Coordinates of C-alpha atoms and ligand atoms in Angstrom, one line a residue:
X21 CA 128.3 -9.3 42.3
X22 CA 124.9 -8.0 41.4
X23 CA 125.2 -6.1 37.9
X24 CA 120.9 -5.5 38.2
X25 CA 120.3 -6.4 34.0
X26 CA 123.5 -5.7 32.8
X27 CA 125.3 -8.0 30.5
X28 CA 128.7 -8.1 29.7
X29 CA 130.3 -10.1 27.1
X30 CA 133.9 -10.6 26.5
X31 CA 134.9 -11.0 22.8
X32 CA 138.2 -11.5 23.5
X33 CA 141.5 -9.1 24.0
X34 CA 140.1 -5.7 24.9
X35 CA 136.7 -5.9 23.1
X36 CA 133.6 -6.5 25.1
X37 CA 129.5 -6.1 24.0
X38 CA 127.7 -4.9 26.8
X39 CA 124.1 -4.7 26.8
X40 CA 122.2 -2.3 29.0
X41 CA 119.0 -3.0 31.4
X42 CA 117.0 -0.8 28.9
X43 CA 118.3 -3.1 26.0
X44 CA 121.1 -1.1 24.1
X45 CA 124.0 -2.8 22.8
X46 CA 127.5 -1.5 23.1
X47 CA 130.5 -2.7 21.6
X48 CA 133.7 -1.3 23.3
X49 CA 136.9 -1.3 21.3
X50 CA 135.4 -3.1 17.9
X51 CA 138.0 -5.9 17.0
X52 CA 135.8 -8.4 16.5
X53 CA 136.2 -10.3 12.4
X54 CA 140.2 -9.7 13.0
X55 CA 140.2 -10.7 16.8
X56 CA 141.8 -14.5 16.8
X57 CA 140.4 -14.6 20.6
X58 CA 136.5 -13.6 19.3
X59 CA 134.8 -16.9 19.0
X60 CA 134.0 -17.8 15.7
X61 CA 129.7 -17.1 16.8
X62 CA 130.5 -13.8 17.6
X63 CA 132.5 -12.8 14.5
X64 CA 129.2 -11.3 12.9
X65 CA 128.0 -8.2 14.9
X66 CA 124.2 -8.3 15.1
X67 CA 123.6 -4.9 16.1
X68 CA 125.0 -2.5 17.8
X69 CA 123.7 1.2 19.7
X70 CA 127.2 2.2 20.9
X71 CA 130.6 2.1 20.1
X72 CA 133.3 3.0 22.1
X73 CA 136.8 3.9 20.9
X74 CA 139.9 3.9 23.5
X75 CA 142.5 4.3 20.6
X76 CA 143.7 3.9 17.2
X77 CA 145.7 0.5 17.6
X78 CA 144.3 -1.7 14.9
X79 CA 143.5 -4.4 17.9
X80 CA 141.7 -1.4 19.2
X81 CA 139.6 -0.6 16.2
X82 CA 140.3 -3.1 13.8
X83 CA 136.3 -3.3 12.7
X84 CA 135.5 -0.4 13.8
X85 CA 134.9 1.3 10.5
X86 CA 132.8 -1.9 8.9
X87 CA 130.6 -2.3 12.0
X88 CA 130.1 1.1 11.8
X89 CA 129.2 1.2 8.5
X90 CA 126.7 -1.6 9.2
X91 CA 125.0 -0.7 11.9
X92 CA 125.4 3.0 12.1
X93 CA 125.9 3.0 15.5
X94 CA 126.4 6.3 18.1
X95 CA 130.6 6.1 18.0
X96 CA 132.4 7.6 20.7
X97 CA 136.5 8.5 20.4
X98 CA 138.7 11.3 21.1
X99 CA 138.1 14.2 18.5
X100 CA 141.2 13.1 15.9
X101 CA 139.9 9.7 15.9
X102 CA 136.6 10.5 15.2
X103 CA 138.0 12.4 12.5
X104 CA 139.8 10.0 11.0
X105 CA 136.9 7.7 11.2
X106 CA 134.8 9.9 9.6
X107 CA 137.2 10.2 6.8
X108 CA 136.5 6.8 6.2
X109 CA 132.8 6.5 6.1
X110 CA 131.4 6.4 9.7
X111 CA 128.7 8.4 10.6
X112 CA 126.9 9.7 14.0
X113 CA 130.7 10.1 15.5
X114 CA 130.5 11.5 19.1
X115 CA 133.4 13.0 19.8
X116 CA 134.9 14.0 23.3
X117 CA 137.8 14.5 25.4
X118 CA 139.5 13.7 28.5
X119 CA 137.7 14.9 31.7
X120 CA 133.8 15.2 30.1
X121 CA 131.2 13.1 30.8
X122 CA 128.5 12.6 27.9
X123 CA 125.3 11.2 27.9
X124 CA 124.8 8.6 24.8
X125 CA 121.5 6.5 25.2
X126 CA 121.0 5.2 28.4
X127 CA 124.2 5.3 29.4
X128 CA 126.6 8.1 31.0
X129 CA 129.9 8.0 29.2
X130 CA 132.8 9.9 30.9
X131 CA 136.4 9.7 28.9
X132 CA 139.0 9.6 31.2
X133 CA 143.4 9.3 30.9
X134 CA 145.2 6.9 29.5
X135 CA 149.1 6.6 29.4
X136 CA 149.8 5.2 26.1
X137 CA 150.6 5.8 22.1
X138 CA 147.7 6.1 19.8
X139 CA 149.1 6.8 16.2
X140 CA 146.4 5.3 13.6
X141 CA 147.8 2.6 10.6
X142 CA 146.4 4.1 7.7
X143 CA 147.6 1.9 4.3
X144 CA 151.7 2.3 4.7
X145 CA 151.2 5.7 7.1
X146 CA 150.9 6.4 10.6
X147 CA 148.6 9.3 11.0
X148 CA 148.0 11.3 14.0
X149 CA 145.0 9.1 16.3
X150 CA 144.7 11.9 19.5
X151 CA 145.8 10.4 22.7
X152 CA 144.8 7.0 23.8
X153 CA 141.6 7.6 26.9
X154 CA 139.6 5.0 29.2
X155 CA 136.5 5.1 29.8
X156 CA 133.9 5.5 32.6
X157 CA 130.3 3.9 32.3
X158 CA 127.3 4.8 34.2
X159 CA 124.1 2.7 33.4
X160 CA 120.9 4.2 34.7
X161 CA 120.8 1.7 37.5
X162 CA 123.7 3.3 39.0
X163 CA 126.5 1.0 38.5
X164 CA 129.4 2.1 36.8
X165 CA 132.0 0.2 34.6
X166 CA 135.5 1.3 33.7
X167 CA 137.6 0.3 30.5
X168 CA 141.2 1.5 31.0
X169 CA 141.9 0.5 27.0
X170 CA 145.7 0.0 26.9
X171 CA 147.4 1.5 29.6
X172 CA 150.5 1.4 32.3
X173 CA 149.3 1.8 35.7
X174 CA 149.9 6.0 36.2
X175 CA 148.9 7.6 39.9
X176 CA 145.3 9.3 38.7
X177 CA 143.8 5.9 38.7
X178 CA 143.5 7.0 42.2
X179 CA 141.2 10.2 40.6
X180 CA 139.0 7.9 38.5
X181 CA 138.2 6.1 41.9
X182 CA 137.5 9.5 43.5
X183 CA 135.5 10.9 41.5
X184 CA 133.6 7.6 39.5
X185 CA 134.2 4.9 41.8
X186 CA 133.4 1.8 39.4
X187 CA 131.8 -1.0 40.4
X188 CA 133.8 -3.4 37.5
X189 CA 137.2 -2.6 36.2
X190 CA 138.6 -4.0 32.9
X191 CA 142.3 -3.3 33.0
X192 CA 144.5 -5.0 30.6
X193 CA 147.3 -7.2 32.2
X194 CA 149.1 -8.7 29.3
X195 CA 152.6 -7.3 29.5
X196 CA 154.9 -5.8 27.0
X197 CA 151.8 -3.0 25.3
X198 CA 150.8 -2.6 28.3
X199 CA 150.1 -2.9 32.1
X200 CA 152.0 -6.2 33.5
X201 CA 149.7 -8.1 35.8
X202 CA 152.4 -6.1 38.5
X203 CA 151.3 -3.4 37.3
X204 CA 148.0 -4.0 37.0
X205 CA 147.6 -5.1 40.9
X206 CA 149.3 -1.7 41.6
X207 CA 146.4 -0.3 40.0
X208 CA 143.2 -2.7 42.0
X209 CA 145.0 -1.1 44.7
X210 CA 144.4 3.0 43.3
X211 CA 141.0 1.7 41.6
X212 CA 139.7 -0.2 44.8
X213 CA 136.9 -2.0 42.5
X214 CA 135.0 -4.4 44.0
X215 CA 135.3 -6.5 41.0
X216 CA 138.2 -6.8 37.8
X217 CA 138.3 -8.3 34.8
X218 CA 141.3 -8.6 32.9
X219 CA 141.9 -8.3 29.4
X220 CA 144.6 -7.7 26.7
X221 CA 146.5 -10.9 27.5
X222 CA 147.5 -13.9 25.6
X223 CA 146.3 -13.1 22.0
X224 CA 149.8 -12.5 20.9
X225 CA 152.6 -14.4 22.3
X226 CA 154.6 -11.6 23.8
X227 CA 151.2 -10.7 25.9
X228 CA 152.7 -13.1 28.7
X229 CA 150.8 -11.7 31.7
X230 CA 147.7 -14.2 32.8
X231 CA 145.1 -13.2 35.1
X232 CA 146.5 -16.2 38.1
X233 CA 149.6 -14.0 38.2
X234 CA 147.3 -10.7 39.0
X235 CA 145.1 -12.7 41.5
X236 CA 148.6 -13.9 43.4
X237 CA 149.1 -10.2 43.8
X238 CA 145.9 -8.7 45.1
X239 CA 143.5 -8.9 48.2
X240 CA 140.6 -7.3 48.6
X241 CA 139.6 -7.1 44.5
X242 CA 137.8 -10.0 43.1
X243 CA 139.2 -10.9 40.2
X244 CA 137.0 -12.6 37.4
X245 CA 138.7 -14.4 34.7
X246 CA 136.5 -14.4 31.7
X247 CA 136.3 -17.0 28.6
X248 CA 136.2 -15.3 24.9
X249 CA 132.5 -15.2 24.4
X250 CA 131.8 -16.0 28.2
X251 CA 128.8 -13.8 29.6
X252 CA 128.4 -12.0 33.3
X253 CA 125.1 -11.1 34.4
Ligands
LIG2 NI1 147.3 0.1 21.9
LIG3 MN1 146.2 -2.9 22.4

């Protein structure tokens, strides 16, 4: 499909760098140094405009506080997280809940459900992260992206086509954290995206589902497999 000057970039599991048609960077879900799917080129963040929290899983936003720190980039999350991130040092947190829509840059962010934990590993405690979220992107060419972060498949999927109707959905397939790729075809089906890229699969053993068993189970929804550090444009 055409995706007019937007770049994405999968860095492996459920972190992806997407740069805009106006040149901003964003990093969604920062596990990138601690990611043993993020090639070993793109292990060093060069910069970065945005950053985009689904949840407090440490696969979620394993970096999130160093890149941060780096680059002082815009960081969006749910209010607790941002919170807890700023505890530790990150500034410019943008913080927003479930149902609003912000702009941030050039991009329209809009933070939608998620059905899933989100308790944040702080040294040997498990503090309080919010409630896990997805996101919906809207680039100023008109196309929209959705990243469900870690999710089962749940009925309002068939509201975030509705009311956002993305062009590209990243939903996680991998099994036992999350959506199973039966699952996950459920949900191509309540999305109806013209495109999907799966994610959150294989890094750890247990994450058995693999993007052949969601394409065996869907028609009508290109699915595009994507290689850690692979680029669609
Ligand atoms: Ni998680
Ligand atoms: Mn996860």
């Amino acid at each position: 499909m055409d995706i007019k000057g937007i770049r994405i970039t999968w860095l492996g599991h459920a972190t992806f760098r997407i740069e805009t048609p106006g040149g901003k960077i964003i990093l969604l879900d920062p596990w990138v140094m601690g990611n043993p799917m993020c090639p070993d080129k793109e292990k060093t963040v060069k910069h970065v405009d945005v950053m985009l929290c689904t949840h407090g899983h440490f696969d979620h936003i394993g970096d999130a506080v160093e890149i941060a720190k780096k680059h002082t980039p815009k960081v969006v999350g749910i209010p607790e997280l941002c919170a807890w991130l700023e505890k530790k040092g990150v500034k410019n947190t943008a913080a927003m809940n479930k149902g609003g829509t912000q702009a941030v840059d050039d991009i329209k962010v809009t933070m939608v459900h998620a059905d899933h934990s989100c308790g944040i590993s702080d040294g040997d405690q498990i503090v309080y992260g919010g409630e896990a979220c997805g996101f919906v992107i809207e680039f100023a060419n008109g196309v929209k992206i959705y990243h469900a972060g870690d999710t089962n498949v749940f009925g309002d999927m068939k509201i975030i086509h509705d009311l956002y109707k993305p062009d590209i959905a990243m939903i996680p397939i991998g099994d036992h954290y999350t959506m199973s790729p039966r699952e996950a075809a459920y949900a191509c089906n309540l999305l109806k995206a013209k495109t999907v890229i799966p994610m959150h699969f294989g890094t750890f053993p247990v994450l058995i589902g693999r993007p052949n068993d969601l394409k065996k189970l869907v028609t009508g929804t290109e699915i595009v497999e994507m290689k850690p550090g692979e680029t669609l444009q």
